[in-house]
Coordinates of C-alpha atoms in Angstrom, one line a residue:
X11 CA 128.8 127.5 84.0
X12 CA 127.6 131.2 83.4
X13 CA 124.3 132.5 82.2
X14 CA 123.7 135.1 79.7
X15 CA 121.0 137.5 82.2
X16 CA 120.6 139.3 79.2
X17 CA 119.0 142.6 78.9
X18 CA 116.5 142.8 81.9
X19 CA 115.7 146.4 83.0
X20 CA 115.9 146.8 86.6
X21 CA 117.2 143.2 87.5
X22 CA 120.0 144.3 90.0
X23 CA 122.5 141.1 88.6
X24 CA 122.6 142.2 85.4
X25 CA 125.7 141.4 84.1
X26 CA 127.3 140.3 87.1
X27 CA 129.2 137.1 87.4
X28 CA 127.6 133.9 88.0
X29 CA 127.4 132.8 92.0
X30 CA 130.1 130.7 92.7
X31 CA 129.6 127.7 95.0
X32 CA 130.8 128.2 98.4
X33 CA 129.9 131.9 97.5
X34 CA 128.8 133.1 101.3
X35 CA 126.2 135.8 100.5
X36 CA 126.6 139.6 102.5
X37 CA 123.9 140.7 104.8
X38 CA 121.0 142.5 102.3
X39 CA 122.2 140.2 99.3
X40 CA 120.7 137.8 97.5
X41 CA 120.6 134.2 98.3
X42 CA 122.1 131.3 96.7
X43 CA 120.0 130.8 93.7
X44 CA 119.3 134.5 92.9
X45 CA 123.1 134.8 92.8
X46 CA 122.6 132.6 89.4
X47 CA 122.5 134.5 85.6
X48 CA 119.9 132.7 84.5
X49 CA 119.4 133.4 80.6
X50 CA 116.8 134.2 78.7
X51 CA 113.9 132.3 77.3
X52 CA 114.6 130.0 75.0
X53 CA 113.9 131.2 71.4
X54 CA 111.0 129.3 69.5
X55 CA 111.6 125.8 68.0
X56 CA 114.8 125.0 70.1
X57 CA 114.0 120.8 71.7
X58 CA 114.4 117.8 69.9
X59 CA 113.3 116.8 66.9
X60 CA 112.8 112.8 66.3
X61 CA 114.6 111.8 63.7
X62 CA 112.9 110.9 60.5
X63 CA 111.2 107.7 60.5
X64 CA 110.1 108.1 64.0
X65 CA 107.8 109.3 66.6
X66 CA 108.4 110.7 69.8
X67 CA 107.2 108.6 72.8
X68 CA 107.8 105.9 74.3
X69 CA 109.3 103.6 71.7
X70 CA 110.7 104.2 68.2
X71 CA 108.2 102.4 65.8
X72 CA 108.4 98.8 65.3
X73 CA 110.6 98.4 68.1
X74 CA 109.4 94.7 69.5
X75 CA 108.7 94.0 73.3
X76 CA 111.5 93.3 75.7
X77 CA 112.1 90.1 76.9
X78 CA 110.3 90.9 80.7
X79 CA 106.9 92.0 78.3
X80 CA 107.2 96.0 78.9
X81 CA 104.1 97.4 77.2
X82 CA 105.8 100.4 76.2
X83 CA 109.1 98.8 75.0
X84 CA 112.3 100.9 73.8
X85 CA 115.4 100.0 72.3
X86 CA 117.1 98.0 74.5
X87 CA 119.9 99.8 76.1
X88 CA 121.2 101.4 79.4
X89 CA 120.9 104.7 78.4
X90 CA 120.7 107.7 81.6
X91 CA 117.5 109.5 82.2
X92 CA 119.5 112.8 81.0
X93 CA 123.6 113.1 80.5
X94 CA 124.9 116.0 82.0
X95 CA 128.0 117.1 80.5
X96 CA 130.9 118.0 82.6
X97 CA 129.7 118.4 85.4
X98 CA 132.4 118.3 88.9
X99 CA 131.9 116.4 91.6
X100 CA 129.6 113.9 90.4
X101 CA 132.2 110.8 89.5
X102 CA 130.2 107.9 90.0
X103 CA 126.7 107.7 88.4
X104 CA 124.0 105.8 87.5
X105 CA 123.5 107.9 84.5
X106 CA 126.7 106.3 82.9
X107 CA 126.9 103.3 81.0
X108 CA 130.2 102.7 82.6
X109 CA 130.1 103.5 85.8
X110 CA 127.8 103.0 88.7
X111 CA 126.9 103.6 92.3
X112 CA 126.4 100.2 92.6
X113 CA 129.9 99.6 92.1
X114 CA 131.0 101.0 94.9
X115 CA 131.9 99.6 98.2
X116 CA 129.3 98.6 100.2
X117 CA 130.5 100.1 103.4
X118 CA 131.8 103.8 104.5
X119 CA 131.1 106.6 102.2
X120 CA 131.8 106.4 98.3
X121 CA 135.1 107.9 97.4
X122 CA 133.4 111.2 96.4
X123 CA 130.7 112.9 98.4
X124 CA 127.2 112.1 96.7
X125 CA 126.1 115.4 97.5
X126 CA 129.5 117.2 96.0
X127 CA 127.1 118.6 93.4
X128 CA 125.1 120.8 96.0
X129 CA 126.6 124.6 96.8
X130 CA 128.6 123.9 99.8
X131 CA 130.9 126.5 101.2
X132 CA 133.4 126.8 104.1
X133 CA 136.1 123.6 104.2
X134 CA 134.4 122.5 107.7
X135 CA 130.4 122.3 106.4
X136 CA 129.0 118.9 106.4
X137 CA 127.8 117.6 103.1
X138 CA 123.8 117.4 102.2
X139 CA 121.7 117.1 100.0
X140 CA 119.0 119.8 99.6
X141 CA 117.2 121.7 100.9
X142 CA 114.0 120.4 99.0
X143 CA 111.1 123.0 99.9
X144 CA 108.1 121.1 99.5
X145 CA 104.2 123.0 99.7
X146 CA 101.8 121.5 102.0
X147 CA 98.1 121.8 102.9
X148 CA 97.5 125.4 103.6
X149 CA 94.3 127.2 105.0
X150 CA 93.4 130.8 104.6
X151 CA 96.0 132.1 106.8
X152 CA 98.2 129.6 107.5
X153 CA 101.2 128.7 104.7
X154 CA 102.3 125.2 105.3
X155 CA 105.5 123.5 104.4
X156 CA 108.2 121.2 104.3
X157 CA 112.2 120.7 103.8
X158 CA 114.0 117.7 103.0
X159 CA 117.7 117.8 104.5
X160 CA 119.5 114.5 103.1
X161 CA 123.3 113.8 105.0
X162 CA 125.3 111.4 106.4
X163 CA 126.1 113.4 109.4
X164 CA 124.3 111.9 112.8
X165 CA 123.4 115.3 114.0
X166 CA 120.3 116.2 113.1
X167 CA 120.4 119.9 110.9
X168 CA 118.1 122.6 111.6
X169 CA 116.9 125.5 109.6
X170 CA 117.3 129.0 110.4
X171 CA 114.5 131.2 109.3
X172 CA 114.8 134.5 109.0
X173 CA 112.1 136.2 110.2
X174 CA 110.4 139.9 110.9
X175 CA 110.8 139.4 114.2
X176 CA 114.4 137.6 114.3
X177 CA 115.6 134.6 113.6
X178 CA 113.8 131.5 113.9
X179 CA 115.5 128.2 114.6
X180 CA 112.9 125.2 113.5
X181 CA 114.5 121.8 114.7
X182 CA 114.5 118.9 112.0
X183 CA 113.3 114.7 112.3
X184 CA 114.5 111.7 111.0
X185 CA 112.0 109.9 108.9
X186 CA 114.2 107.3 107.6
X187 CA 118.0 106.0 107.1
X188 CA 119.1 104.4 104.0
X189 CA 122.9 102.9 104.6
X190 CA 124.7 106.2 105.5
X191 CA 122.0 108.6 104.0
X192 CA 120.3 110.2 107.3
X193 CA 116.4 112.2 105.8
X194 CA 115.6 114.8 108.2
X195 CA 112.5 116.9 107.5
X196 CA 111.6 120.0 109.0
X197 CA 108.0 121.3 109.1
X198 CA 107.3 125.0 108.6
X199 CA 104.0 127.0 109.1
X200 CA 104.0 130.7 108.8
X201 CA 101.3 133.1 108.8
X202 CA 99.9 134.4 105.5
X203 CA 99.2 138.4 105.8
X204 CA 96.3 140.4 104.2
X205 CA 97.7 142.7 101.4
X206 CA 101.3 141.8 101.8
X207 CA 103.3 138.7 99.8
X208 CA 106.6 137.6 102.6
X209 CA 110.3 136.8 101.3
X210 CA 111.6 134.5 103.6
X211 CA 115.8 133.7 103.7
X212 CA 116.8 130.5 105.1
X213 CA 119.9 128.2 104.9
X214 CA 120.6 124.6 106.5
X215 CA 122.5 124.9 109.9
X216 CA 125.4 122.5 108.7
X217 CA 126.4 125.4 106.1
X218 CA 125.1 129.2 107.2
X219 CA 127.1 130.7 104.3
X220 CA 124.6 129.6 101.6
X221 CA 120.6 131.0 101.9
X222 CA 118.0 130.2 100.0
X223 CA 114.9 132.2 99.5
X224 CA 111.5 131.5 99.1
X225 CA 107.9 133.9 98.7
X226 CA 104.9 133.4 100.9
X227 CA 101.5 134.9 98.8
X228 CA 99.3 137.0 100.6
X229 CA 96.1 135.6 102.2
X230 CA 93.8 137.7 100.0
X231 CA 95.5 136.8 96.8
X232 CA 93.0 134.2 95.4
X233 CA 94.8 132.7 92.4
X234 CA 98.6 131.8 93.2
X235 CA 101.7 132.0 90.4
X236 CA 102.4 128.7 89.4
X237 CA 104.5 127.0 87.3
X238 CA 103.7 123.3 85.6
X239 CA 105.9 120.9 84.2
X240 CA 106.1 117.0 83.8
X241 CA 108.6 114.4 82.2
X242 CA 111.8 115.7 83.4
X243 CA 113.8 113.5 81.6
X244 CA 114.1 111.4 78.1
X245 CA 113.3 108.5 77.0
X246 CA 115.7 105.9 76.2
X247 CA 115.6 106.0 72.9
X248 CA 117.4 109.3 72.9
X249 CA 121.2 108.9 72.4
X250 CA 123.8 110.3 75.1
X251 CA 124.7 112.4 72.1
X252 CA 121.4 114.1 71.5
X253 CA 121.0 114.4 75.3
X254 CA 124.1 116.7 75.4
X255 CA 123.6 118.7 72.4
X256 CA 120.5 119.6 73.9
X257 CA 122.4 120.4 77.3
X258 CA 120.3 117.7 79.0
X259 CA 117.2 119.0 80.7
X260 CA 118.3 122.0 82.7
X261 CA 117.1 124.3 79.6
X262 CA 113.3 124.5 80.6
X263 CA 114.4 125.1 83.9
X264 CA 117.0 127.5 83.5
X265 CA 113.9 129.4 81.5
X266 CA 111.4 129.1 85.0
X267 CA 114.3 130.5 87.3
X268 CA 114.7 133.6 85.0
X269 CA 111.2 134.1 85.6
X270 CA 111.4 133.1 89.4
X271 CA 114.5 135.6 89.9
X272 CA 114.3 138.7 86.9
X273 CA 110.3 138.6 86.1
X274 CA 108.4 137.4 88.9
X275 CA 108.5 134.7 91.8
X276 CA 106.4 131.8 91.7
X277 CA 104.4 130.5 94.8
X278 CA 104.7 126.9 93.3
X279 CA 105.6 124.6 91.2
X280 CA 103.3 121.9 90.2
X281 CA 105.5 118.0 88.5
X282 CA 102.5 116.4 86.8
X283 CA 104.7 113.0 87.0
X284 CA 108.0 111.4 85.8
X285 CA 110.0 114.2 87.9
X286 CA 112.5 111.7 87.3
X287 CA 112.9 108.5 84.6
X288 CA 113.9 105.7 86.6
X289 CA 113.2 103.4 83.7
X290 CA 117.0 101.7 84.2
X291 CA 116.0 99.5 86.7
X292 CA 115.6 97.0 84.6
X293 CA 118.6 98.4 82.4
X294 CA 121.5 98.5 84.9
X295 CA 121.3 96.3 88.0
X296 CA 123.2 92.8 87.9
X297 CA 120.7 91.0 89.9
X298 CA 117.5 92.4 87.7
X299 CA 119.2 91.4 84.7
X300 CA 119.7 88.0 86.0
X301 CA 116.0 87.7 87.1
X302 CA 114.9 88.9 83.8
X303 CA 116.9 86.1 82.5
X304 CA 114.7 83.7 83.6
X305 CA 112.3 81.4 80.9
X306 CA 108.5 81.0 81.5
X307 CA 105.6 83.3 83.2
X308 CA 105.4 81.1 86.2
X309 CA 109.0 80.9 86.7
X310 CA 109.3 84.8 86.7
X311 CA 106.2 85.1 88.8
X312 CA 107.6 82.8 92.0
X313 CA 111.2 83.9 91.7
X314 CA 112.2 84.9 95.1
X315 CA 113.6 88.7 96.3
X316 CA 116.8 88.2 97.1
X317 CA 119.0 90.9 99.5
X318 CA 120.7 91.4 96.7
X319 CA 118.2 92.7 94.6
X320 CA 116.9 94.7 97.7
X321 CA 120.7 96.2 98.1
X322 CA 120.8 97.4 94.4
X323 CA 117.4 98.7 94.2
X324 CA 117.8 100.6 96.9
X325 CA 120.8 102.1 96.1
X326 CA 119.8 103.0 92.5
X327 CA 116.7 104.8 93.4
X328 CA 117.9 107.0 96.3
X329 CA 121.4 107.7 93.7
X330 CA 119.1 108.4 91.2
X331 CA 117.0 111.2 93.1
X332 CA 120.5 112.3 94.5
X333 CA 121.4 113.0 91.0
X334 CA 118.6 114.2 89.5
X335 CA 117.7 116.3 92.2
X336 CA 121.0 117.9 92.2
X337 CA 120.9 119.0 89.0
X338 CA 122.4 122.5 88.5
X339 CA 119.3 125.1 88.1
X340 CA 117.3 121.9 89.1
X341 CA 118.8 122.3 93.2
X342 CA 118.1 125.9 93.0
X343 CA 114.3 125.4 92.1
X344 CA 113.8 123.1 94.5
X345 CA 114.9 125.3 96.9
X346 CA 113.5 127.9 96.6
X347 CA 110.3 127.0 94.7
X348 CA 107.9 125.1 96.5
X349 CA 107.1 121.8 94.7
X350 CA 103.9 120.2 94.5
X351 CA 104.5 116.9 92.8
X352 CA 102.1 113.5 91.7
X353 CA 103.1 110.2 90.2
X354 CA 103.8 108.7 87.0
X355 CA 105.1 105.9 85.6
X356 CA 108.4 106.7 84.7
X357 CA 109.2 108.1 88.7
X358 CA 109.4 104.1 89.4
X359 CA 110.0 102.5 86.0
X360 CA 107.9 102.7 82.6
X361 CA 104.6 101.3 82.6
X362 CA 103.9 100.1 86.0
X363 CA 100.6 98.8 86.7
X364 CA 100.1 98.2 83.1
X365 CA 101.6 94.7 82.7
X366 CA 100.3 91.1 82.4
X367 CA 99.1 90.1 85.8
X368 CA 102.0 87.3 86.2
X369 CA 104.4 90.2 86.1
X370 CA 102.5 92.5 88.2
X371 CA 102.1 90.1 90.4
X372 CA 105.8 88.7 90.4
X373 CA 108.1 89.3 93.5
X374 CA 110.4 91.5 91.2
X375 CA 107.6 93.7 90.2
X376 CA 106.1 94.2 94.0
X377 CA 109.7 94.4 95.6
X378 CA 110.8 97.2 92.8
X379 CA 107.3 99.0 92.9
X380 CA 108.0 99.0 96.6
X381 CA 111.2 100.5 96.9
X382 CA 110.6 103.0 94.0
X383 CA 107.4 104.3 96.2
X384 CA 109.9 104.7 99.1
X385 CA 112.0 107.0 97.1
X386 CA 109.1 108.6 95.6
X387 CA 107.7 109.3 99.1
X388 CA 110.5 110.6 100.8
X389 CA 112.2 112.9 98.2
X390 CA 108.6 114.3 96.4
X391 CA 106.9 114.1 99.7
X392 CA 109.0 114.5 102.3
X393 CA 106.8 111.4 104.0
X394 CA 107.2 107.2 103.8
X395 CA 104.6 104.7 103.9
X396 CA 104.1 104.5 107.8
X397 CA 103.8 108.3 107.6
X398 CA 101.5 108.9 104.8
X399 CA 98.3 108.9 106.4
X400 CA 99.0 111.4 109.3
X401 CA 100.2 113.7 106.6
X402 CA 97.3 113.6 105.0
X403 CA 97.9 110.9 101.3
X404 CA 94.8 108.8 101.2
X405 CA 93.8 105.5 99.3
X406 CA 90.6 103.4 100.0
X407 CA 93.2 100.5 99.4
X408 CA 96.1 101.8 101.9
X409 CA 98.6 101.3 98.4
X410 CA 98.0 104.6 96.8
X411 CA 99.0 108.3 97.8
X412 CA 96.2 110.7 96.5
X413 CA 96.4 114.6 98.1
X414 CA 95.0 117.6 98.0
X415 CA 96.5 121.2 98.3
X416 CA 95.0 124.7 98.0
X417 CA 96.8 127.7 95.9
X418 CA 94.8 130.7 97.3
X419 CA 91.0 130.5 99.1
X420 CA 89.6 130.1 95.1
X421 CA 92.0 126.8 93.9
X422 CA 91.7 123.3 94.7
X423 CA 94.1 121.3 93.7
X424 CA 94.0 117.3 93.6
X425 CA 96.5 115.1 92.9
X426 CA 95.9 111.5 91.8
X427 CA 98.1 108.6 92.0
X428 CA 97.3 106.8 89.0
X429 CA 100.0 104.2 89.5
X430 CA 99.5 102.2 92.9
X431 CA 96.1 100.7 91.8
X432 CA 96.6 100.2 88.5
X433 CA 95.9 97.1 86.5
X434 CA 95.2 96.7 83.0
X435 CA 91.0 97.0 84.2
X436 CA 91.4 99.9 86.6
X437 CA 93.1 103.2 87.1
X438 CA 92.1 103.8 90.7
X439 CA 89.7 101.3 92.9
X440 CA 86.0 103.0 92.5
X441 CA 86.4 103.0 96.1
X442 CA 89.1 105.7 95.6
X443 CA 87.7 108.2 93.2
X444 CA 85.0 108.0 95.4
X445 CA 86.7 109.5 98.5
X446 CA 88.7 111.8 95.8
X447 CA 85.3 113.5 95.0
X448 CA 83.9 113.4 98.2
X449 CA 86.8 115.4 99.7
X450 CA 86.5 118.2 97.0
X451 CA 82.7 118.2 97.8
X452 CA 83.7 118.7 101.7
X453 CA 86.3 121.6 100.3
X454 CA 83.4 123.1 98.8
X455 CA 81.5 122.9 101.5
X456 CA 83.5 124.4 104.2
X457 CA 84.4 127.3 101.9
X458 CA 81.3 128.7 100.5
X459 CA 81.1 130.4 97.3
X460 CA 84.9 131.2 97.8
X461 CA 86.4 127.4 95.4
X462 CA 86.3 128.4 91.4
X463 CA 89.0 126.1 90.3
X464 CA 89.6 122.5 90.6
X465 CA 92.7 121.3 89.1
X466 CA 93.5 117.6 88.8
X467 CA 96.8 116.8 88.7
X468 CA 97.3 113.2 86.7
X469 CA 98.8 111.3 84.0
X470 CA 95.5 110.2 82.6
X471 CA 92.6 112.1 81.8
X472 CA 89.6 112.3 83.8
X473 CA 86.9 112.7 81.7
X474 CA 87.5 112.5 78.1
X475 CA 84.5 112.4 74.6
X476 CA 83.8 109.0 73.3
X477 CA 85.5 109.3 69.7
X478 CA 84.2 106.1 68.0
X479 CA 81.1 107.5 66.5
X480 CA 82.9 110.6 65.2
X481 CA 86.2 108.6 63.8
X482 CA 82.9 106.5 62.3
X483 CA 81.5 109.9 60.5
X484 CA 85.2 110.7 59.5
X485 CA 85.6 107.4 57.8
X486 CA 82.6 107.6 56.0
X487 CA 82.9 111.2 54.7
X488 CA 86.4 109.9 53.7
X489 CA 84.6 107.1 51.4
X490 CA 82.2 109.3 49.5
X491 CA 84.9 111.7 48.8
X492 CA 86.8 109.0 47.2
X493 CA 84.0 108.0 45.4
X494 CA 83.2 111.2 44.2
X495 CA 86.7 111.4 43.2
X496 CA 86.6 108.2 41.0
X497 CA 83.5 109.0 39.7

């Protein structure tokens, strides 16, 4: 696929081709993702447009419940989070109605590579997925960060920094396995200068032919560049068809990476939730579909986790992420902008924690929450649940993963899970927007005069005007203008 660069004074690609994969990059040239002609910015009114009759959301009005009591029911149907069209090396997909990962064979590798979307090079590399450059807590000085290397290769990778003084060889861990899926994270912390932003090259030792590139902000800069997005996906009410038309969801992000690569570079990139729409859970997998099958609430409540179900749960979340992740534009972001992500709903399946307690409570519903946190945790966090707490998520429950990061000495940033400890009485446990505010007080108080900004990242809103009395006065201003009209 090529990008229009368009008319960009000064941009040194313009009009060159697009980067190829396997393209191994000269010494002095640009990286992997600025090799990429990313377009211009959309032009107003482009997205879709609900048909008539209907309403964007969640649902397409009038729609009744599904049979497993969703609160925020669609038509039924196992439609993908996004379609991309024609896109190589990605044969066997969750995203198709057809086809699925869980159809392969449960042993050895699948017949393609899973990671044959990434930008491999040289015949001899060994597959991966990534890198995914995640932002961590940073201080004044110090610039704090991870990368997420996902292979099937036993050798561990490392990542080869290049540095002002020389390259720097930062050794990776294994923080889990999943069948032949080996996550190796490798922690980086580099020194923020006074006056001077850093660009950083780096590239994953089983491949040195493609970089990636990344900016470190200066320490005195007190307000980053960031960019913000959330629901990176559609809902399931939006045909395959549509989906395509609209060239699925890399639009949006092709937009950010022109302004990452021809404008300016970001220093993050904040996902207010539903980085990805794993809604098909309950859509696509045999054993699921049998389970929600099953007549009465008790019934569904005690029916027992099976291996089964664990197998194909597994397997759909960590394909999904591989996927979505993958993405083209998406990969190169992720790279080379470092994410700060939160939770929503739709990142393990639509409306969790909003259910009846009988379904919340159900083995299904713990089992799946479970194993889409897992997911969640290592690909948006580079973390799991036995990790969490040394790397800083908090909860007063030991369920949820709340955080805080700073973007410059004068932002706080706090983002809430509003997902773990939900129930249809409760967001969070007062227990845990307790220790939320008393951690931003302690920011505040070991910085002086030097906070301004608190951003909350969250799906709901944390403070919000009472509306009854004023829908009253509308109402009633409505009836004596029809009055005066009749009189």
């Amino acid at each position: 696929m090529s990008y229009n660069q368009g008319n960009v004074p000064g941009h040194p690609y313009q009009g060159a081709p697009p980067g190829q994969q396997g393209y191994a990059a000269p010494p002095g040239q640009p990286s992997y993702p600025e090799q990429q002609q990313y377009g211009q910015p959309p032009q107003p009114g482009y997205g879709y447009q609900p048909p008539p009759g209907t309403q964007p959301g969640y649902a397409a009005p009038g729609q009744p419940p599904v049979a497993y009591g969703q609160p925020y029911a669609g038509p039924t149907s196992s439609a993908s989070p996004y379609t991309s069209p024609d896109r190589a090396g990605s044969q066997h997909s969750l995203y198709s109605r057809e086809e699925s990962l869980i159809h392969l064979p449960l042993q050895g590798p699948p017949p393609t590579s899973p990671y044959g979307n990434a930008p491999h090079g040289h015949a001899g590399a060994i597959p991966y997925a990534g890198p995914y450059l995640k932002l961590g807590l940073c201080t004044d000085t110090a610039w704090n960060a991870s990368v997420l290397v996902v292979s099937q290769s036993a050798t561990p990778p490392s990542i080869i920094l290049e540095a002002h003084a020389g390259p720097a060889t930062l050794e990776s861990r294994l923080i889990d396995t999943f069948m032949s899926h080996h996550f190796y994270r490798v922690d980086l912390s580099l020194q923020m200068l006074p006056g001077q932003e850093q660009k950083f090259k780096y590239h994953v030792s089983y491949n040195p032919s493609i970089q990636f590139t990344f900016h470190v902000p200066a320490a005195d800069n007190p307000s980053w560049k960031w960019a913000f997005y959330s629901c990176n996906g559609f809902s399931l009410n939006v045909p395959d068809e549509r989906r395509k038309e609209m060239g699925g969801v890399t639009p949006l992000w092709r937009d950010m990476m022109y302004q990452h690569t021809a404008v300016s570079p970001f220093h993050a990139m904040v996902g207010g939730g539903d980085q990805v729409y794993a809604d098909g859970v309950f859509r696509v997998l045999p054993s699921i579909l049998e389970w929600m099958e099953v007549k009465g609430k008790e019934e569904r409540k005690v029916h027992p986790w099976t291996a089964r179900m664990e197998e194909e749960t597994c397997r759909f979340y960590c394909e999904l992420y591989l996927q979505c992740f993958g993405e083209e534009v998406i990969r190169d972001a992720l790279a080379s902008i470092p994410y700060v992500f939160a939770i929503d709903d739709h990142d393990l399946f639509d409306g969790v924690g909003s259910y009846p307690e009988y379904l919340q409570q159900s083995q299904v519903f713990i089992n799946v929450t479970r194993i889409g946190y897992r997911f969640y945790l290592l690909f948006q966090h580079h973390t799991t649940p036995e990790l969490a707490q040394a790397d800083g998520y908090f909860s007063s429950t030991g369920r949820g993963y709340n955080f805080y990061r700073k973007f410059g000495y004068q932002n706080l940033v706090l983002g809430v899970d509003s997902r773990a400890e939900r129930n249809v009485h409760q967001i969070n446990t007062p227990q845990t927007w307790e220790m939320m505010f008393q951690g931003a007080e302690q920011f505040l108080r070991a910085n002086p005069g030097q906070i301004k900004n608190i951003c909350f990242i969250a799906a709901v809103p944390i403070a919000y005007p009472r509306m009854g009395f004023a829908d009253d006065a509308l109402k009633k201003l409505g009836s004596v203008k029809l009055a005066a009209n009749k009189s």
